[in-house]
PDB file of C-alpha atoms in Angstrom:
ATOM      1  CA  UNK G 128      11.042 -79.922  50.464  1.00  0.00           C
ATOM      2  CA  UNK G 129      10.311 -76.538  50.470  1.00  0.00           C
ATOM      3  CA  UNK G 130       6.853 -75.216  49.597  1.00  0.00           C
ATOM      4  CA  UNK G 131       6.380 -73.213  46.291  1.00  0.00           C
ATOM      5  CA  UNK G 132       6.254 -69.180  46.302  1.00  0.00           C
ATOM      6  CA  UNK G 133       2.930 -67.877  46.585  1.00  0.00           C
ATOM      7  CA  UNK G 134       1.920 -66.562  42.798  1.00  0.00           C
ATOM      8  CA  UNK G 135       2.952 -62.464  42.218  1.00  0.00           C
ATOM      9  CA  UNK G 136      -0.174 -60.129  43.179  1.00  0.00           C
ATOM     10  CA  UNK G 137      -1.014 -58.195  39.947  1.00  0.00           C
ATOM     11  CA  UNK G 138      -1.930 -53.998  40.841  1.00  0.00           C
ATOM     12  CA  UNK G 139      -5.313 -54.253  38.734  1.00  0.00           C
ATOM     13  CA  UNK G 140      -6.091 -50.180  39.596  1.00  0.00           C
ATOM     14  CA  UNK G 141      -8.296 -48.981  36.473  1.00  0.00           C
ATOM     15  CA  UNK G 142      -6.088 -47.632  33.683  1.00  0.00           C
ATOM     16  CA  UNK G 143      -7.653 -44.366  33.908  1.00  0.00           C
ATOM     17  CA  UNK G 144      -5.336 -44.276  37.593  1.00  0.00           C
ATOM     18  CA  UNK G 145      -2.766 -44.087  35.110  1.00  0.00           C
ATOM     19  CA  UNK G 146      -2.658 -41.434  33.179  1.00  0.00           C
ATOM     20  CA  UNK G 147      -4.783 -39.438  31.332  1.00  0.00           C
ATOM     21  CA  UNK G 148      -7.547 -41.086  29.401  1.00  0.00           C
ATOM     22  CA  UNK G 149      -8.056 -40.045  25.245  1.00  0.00           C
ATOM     23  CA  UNK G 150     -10.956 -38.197  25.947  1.00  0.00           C
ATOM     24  CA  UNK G 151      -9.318 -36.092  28.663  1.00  0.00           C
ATOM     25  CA  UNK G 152      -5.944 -35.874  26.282  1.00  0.00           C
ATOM     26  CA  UNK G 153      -8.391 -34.388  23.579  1.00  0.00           C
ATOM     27  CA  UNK G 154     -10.089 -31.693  25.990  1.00  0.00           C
ATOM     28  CA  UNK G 155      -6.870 -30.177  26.945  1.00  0.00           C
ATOM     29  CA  UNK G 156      -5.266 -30.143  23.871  1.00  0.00           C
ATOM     30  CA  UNK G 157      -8.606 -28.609  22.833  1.00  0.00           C
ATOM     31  CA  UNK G 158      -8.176 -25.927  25.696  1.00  0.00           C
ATOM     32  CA  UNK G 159      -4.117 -24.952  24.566  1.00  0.00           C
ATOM     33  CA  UNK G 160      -5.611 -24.686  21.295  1.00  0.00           C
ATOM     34  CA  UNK G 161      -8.286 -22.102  22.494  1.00  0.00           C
ATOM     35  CA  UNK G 162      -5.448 -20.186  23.932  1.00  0.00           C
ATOM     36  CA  UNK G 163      -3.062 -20.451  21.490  1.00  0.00           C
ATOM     37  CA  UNK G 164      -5.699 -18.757  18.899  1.00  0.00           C
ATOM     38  CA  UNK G 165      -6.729 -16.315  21.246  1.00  0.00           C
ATOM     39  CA  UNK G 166      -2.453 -15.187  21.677  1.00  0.00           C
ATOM     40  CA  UNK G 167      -2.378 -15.096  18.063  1.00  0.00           C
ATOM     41  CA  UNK G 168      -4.984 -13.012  17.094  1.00  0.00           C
ATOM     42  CA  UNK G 169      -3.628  -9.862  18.924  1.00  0.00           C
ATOM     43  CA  UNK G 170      -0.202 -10.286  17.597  1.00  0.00           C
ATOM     44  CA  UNK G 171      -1.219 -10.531  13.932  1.00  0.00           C
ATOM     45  CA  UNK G 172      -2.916  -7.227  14.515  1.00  0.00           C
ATOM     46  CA  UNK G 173       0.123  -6.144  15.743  1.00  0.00           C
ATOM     47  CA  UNK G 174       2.024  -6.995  13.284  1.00  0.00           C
ATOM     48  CA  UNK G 175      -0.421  -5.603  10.335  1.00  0.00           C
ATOM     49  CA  UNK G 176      -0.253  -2.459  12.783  1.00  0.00           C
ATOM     50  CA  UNK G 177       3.249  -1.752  12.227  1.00  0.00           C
ATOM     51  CA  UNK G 178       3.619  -2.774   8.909  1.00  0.00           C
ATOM     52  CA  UNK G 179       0.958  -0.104   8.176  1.00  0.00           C
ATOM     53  CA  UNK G 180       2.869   2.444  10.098  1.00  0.00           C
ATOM     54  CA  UNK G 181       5.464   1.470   8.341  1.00  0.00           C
ATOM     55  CA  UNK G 182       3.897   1.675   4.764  1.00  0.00           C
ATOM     56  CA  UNK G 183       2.534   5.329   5.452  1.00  0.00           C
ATOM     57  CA  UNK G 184       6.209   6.753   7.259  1.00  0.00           C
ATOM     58  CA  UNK G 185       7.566   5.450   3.567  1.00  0.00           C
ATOM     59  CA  UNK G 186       4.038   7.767   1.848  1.00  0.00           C
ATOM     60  CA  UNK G 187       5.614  10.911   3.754  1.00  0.00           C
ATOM     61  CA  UNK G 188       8.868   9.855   1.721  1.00  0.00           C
ATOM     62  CA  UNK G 189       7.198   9.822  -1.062  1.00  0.00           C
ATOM     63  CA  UNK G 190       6.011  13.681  -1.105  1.00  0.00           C
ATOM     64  CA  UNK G 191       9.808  15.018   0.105  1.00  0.00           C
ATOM     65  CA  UNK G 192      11.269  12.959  -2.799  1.00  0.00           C
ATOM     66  CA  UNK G 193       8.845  14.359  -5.347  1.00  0.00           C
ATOM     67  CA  UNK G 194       9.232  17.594  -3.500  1.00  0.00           C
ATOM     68  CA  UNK G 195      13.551  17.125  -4.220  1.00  0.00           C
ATOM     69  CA  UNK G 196      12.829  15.734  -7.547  1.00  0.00           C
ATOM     70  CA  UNK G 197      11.379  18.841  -9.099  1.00  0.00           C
ATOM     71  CA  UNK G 198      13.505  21.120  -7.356  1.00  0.00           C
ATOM     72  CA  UNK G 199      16.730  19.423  -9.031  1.00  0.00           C
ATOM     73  CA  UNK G 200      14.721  18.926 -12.087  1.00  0.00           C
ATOM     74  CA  UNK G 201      14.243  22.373 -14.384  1.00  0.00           C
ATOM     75  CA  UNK G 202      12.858  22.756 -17.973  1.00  0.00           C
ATOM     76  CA  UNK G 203      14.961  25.386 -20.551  1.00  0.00           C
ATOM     77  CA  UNK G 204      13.191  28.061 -18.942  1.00  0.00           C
ATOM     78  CA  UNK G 205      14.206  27.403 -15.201  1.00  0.00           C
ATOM     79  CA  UNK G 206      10.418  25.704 -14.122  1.00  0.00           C
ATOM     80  CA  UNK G 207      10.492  22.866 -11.581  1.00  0.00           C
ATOM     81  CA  UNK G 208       8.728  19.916 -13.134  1.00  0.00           C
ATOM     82  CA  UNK G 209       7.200  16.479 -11.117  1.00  0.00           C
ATOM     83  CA  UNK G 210       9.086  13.233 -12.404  1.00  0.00           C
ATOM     84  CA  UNK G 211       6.862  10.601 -14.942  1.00  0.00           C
ATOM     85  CA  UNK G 212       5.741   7.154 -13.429  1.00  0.00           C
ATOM     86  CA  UNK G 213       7.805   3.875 -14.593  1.00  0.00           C
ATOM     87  CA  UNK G 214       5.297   2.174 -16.753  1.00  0.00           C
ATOM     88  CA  UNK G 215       3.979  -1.149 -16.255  1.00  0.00           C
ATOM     89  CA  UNK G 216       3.853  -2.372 -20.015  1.00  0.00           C
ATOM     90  CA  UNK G 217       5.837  -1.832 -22.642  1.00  0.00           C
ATOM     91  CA  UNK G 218       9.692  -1.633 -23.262  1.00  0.00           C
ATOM     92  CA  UNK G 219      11.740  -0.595 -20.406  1.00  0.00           C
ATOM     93  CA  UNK G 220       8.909  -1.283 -17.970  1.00  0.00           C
ATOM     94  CA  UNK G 221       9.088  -2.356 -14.144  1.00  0.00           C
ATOM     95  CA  UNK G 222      12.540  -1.115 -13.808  1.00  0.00           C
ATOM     96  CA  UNK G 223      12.065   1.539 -11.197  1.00  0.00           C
ATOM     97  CA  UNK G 224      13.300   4.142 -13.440  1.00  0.00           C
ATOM     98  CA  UNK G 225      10.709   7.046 -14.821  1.00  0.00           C
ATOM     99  CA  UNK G 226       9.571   7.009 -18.304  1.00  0.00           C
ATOM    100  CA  UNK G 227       9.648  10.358 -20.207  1.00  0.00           C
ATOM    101  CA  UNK G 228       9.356  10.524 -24.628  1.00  0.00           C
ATOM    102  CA  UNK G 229      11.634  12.500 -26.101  1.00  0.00           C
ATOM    103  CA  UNK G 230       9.774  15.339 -26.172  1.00  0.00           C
ATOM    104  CA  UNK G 231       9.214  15.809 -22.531  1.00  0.00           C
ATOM    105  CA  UNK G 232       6.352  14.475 -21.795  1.00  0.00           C
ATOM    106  CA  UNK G 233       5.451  11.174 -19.318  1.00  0.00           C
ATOM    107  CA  UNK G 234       5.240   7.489 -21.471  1.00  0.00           C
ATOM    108  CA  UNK G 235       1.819   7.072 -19.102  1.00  0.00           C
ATOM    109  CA  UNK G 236       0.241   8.803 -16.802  1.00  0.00           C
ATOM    110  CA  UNK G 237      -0.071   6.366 -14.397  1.00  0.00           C
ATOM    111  CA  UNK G 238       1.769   3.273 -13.467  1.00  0.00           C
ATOM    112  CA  UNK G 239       4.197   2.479 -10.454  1.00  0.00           C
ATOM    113  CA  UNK G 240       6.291   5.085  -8.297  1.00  0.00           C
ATOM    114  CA  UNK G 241       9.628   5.670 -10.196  1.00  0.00           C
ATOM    115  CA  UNK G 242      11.473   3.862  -6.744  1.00  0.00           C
ATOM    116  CA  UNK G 243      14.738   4.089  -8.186  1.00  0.00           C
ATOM    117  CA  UNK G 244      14.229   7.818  -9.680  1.00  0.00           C
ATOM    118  CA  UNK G 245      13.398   8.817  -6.525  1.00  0.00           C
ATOM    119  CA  UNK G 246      15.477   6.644  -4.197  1.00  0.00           C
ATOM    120  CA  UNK G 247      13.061   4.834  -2.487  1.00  0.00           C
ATOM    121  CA  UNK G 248      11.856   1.397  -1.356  1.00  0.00           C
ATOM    122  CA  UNK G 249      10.382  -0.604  -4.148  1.00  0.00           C
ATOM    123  CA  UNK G 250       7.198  -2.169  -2.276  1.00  0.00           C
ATOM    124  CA  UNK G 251       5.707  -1.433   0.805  1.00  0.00           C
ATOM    125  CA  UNK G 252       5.630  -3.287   3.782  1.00  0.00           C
ATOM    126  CA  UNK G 253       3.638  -5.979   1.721  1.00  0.00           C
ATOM    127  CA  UNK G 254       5.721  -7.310  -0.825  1.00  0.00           C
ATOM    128  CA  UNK G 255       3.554  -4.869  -3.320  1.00  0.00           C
ATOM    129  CA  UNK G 256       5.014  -1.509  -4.867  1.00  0.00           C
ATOM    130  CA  UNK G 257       3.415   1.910  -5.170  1.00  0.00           C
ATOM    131  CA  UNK G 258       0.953   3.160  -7.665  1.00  0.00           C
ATOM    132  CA  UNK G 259       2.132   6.681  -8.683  1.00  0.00           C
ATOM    133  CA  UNK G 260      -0.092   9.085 -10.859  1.00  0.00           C
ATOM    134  CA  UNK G 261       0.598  12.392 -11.868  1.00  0.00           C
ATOM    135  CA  UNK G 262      -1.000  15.524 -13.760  1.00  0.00           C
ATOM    136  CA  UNK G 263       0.166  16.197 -17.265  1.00  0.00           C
ATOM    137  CA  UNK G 264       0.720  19.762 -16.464  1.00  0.00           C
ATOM    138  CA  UNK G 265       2.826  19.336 -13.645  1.00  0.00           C
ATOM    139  CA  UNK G 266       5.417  16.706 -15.369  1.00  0.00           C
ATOM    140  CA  UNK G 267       6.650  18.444 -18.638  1.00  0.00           C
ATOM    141  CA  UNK G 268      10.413  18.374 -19.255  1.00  0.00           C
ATOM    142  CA  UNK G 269       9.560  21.032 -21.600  1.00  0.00           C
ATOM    143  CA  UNK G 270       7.220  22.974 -20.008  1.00  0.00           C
ATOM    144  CA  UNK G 271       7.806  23.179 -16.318  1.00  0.00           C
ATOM    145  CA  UNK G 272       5.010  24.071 -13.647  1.00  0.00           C
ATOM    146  CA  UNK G 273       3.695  27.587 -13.675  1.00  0.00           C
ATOM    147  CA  UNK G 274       3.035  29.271 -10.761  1.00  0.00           C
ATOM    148  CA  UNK G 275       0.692  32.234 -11.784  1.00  0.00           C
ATOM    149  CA  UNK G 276      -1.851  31.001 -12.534  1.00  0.00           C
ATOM    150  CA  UNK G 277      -1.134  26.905 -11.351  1.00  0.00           C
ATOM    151  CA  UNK G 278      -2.408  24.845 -14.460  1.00  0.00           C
ATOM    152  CA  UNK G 279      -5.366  22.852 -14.211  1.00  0.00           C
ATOM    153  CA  UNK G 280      -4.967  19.302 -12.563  1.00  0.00           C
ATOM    154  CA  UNK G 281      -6.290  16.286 -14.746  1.00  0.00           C
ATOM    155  CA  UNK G 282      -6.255  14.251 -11.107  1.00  0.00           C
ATOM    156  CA  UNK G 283      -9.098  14.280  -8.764  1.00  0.00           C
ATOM    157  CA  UNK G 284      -8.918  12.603  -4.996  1.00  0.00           C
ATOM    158  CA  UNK G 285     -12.673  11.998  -3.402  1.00  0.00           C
ATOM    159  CA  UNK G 286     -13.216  11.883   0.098  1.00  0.00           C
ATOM    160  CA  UNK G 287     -16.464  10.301   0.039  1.00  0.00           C
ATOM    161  CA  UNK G 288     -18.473   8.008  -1.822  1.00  0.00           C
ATOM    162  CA  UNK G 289     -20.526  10.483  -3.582  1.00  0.00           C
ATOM    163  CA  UNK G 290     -17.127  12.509  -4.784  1.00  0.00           C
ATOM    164  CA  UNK G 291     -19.513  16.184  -4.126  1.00  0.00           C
ATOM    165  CA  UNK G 292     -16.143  17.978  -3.547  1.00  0.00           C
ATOM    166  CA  UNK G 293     -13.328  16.823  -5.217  1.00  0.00           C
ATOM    167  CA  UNK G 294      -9.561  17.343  -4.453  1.00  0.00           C
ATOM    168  CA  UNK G 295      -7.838  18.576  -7.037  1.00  0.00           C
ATOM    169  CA  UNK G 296      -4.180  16.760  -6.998  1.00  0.00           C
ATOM    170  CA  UNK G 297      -0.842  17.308  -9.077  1.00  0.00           C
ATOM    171  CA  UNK G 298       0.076  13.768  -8.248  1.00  0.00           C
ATOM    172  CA  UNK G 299      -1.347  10.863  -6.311  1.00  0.00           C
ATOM    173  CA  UNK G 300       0.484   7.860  -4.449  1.00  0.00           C
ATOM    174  CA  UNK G 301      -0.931   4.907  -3.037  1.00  0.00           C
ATOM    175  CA  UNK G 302      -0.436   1.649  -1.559  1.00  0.00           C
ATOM    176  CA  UNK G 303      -2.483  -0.789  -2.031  1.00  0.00           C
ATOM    177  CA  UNK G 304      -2.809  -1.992   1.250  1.00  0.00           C
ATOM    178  CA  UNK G 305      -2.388  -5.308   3.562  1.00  0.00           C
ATOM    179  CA  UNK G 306      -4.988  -7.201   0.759  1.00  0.00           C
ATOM    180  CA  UNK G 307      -2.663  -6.015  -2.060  1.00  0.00           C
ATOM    181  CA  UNK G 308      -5.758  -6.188  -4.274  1.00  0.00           C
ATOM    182  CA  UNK G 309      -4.992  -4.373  -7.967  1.00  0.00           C
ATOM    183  CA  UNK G 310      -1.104  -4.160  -7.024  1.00  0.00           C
ATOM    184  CA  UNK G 311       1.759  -5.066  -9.050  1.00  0.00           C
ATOM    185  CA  UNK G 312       3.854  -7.171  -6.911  1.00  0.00           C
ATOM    186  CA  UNK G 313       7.452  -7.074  -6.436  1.00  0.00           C
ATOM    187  CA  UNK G 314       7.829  -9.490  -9.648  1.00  0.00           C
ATOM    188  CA  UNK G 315       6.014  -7.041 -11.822  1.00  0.00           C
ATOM    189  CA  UNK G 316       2.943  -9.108 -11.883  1.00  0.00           C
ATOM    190  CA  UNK G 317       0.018  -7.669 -11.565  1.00  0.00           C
ATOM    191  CA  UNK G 318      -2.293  -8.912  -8.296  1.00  0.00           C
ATOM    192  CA  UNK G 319      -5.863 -10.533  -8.127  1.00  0.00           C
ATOM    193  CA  UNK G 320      -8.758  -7.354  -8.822  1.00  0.00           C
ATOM    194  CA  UNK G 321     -10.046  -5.885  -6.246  1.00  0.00           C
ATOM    195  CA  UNK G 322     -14.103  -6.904  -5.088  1.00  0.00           C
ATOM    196  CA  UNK G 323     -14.946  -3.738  -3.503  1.00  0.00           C
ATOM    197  CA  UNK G 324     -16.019  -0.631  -5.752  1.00  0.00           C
ATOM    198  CA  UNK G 325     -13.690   2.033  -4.442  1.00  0.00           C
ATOM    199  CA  UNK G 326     -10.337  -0.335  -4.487  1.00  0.00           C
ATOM    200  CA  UNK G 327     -11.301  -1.572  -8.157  1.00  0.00           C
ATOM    201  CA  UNK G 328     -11.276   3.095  -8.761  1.00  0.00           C
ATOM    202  CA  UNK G 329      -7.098   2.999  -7.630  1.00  0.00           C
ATOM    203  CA  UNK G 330      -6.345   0.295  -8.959  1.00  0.00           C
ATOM    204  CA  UNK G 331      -7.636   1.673 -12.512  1.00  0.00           C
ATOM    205  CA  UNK G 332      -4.553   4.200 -12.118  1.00  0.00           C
ATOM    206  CA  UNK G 333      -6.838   7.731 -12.471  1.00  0.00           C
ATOM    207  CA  UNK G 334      -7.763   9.955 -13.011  1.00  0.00           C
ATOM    208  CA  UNK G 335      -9.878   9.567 -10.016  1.00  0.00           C
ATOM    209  CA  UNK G 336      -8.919   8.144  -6.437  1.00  0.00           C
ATOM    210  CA  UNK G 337     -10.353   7.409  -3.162  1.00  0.00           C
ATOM    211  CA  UNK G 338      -9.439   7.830   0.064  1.00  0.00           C
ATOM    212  CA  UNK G 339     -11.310   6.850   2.925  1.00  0.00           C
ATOM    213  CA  UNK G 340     -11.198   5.196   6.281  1.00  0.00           C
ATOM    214  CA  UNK G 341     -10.531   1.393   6.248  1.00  0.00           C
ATOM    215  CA  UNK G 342     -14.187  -0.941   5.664  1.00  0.00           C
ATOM    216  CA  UNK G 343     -15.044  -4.416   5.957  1.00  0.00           C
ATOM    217  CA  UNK G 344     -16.192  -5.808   2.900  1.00  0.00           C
ATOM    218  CA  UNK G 345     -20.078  -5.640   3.740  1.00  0.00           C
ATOM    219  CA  UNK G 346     -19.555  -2.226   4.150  1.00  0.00           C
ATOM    220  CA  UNK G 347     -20.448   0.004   0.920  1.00  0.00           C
ATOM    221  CA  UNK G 348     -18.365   0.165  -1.638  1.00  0.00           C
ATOM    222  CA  UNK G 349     -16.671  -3.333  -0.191  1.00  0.00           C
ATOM    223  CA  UNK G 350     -13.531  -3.760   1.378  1.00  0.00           C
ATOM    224  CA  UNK G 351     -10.985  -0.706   1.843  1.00  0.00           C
ATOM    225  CA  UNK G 352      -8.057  -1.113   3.150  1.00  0.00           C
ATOM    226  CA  UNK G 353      -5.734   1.439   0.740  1.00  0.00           C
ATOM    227  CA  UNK G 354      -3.450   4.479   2.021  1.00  0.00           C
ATOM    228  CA  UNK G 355      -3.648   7.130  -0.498  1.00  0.00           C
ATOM    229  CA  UNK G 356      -1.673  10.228  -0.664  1.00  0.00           C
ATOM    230  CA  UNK G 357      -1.523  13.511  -2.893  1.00  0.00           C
ATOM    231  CA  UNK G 358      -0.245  16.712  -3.502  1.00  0.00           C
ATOM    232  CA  UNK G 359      -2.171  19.459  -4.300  1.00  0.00           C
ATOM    233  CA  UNK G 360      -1.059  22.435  -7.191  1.00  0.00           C
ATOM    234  CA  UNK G 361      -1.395  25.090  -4.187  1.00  0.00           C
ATOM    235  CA  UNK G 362       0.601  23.039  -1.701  1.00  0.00           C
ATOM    236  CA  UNK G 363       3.139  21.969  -4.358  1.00  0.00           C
ATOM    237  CA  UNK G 364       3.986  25.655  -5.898  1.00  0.00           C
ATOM    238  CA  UNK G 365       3.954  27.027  -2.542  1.00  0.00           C
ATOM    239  CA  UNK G 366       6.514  24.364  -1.292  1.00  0.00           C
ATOM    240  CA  UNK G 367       8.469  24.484  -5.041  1.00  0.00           C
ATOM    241  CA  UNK G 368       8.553  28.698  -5.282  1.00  0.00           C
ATOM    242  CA  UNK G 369       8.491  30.400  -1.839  1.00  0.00           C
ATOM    243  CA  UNK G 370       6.237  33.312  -1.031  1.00  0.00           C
ATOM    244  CA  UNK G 371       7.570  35.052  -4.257  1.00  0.00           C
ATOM    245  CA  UNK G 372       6.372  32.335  -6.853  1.00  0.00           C
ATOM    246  CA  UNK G 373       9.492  32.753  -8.361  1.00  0.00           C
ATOM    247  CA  UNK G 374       9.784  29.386 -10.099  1.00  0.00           C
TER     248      UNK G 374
END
């Protein structure tokens, strides 16, 4: 009779020979999440980068269209005049389209670009559309700009906090930025109020506006992130009636 097999030997190597332990699992998932957030950071700066690009090529639209607008646009006397914003309340509002009363004057004189008026995108690169003021005197259907002398401008633009030196402006554009604070956005509803000083000023829609580098929101005045453009009376006639001023 044969003898019996001698019993299987069992490997009995610690289990940490095996693989990786939980604790060592945890550390290097720890690590690729280190570098994962570090990768990300520079591309969301990328991308808010070129969305503001973006957003300000669309502002330099902005000033040929209005520039186009009133040269295709005349009062009885022959007077170039700038178009009216699209209201934000009200009937007919948040359709893109300007709103002028029958007697030639703007419905409000503030209130979002007139996109479709002027044949433009409706937002910027946010998802938020364009606040669009503009000077009473400069947006009569009846009474068209005058050159000599350029009416008085019931817009100002400051360039610093203390607003010492003003900038007169026949119309002012802005958007509101990558916060979107004080927008309307591309529902027609209107977007949380802005915390910092100067943003809560545009988003009142005039007559004053600031423009000013980009801030943190410990800086003063809080947060700033807006892109704000204008046209000034001297700048606009010049552009609207050549070296003659004939308008």
């Amino acid at each position: 009779m044969s003898s019996p097999a001698p019993a299987a030997q069992h490997d009995v190597r610690p289990a940490r020979d095996a693989g990786f332990t939980l604790v060592e699992l945890a550390i290097v998932l720890f690590i690729l999440t280190l570098l994962m957030a570090g990768a990300m950071t520079p591309l969301a700066r990328q991308i808010v980068e070129r969305q503001s690009a973006d957003t300000r090529r669309t502002l330099l639209d902005v000033r040929t269209a209005l520039q186009g607008y009133a040269l295709s646009h005349r009062d009885p006397a022959g007077r170039p005049y700038l178009p009216c914003p699209d209201r934000r309340e009200g009937p007919q509002a948040n359709d893109g389209q300007e709103d002028r009363l029958p007697d030639g004057s703007c419905a409000a004189p503030s209130g979002n670009l007139p996109w479709i008026s002027l044949g433009l995108a409706e937002t910027d690169a946010w998802g938020n559309r364009y606040t669009y003021a503009v000077a009473r005197a400069y947006a009569h259907a009846q009474s068209g700009i005058l050159a000599h002398p350029a009416p008085a401008a019931d817009l100002r633009v400051c360039l610093e906090r203390g607003c010492d030196h003003p900038i007169e402006a026949a119309a002012v554009w802005l958007s509101h930025g990558p916060n979107g604070l004080g927008a309307r956005n591309a529902a027609g509803r209107q977007n949380r109020a802005p915390d910092g000083t100067d943003e809560r000023e545009n988003a009142h829609g005039g007559p004053v506006f600031i423009s000013r580098p980009p801030a943190a929101a410990d800086r003063p005045g809080g947060e700033f992130d807006d892109l704000v453009q204008w046209l000034a009376p001297g700048y606009l006639i010049g552009r609207l009636c050549g070296e003659g001023g004939a308008c």
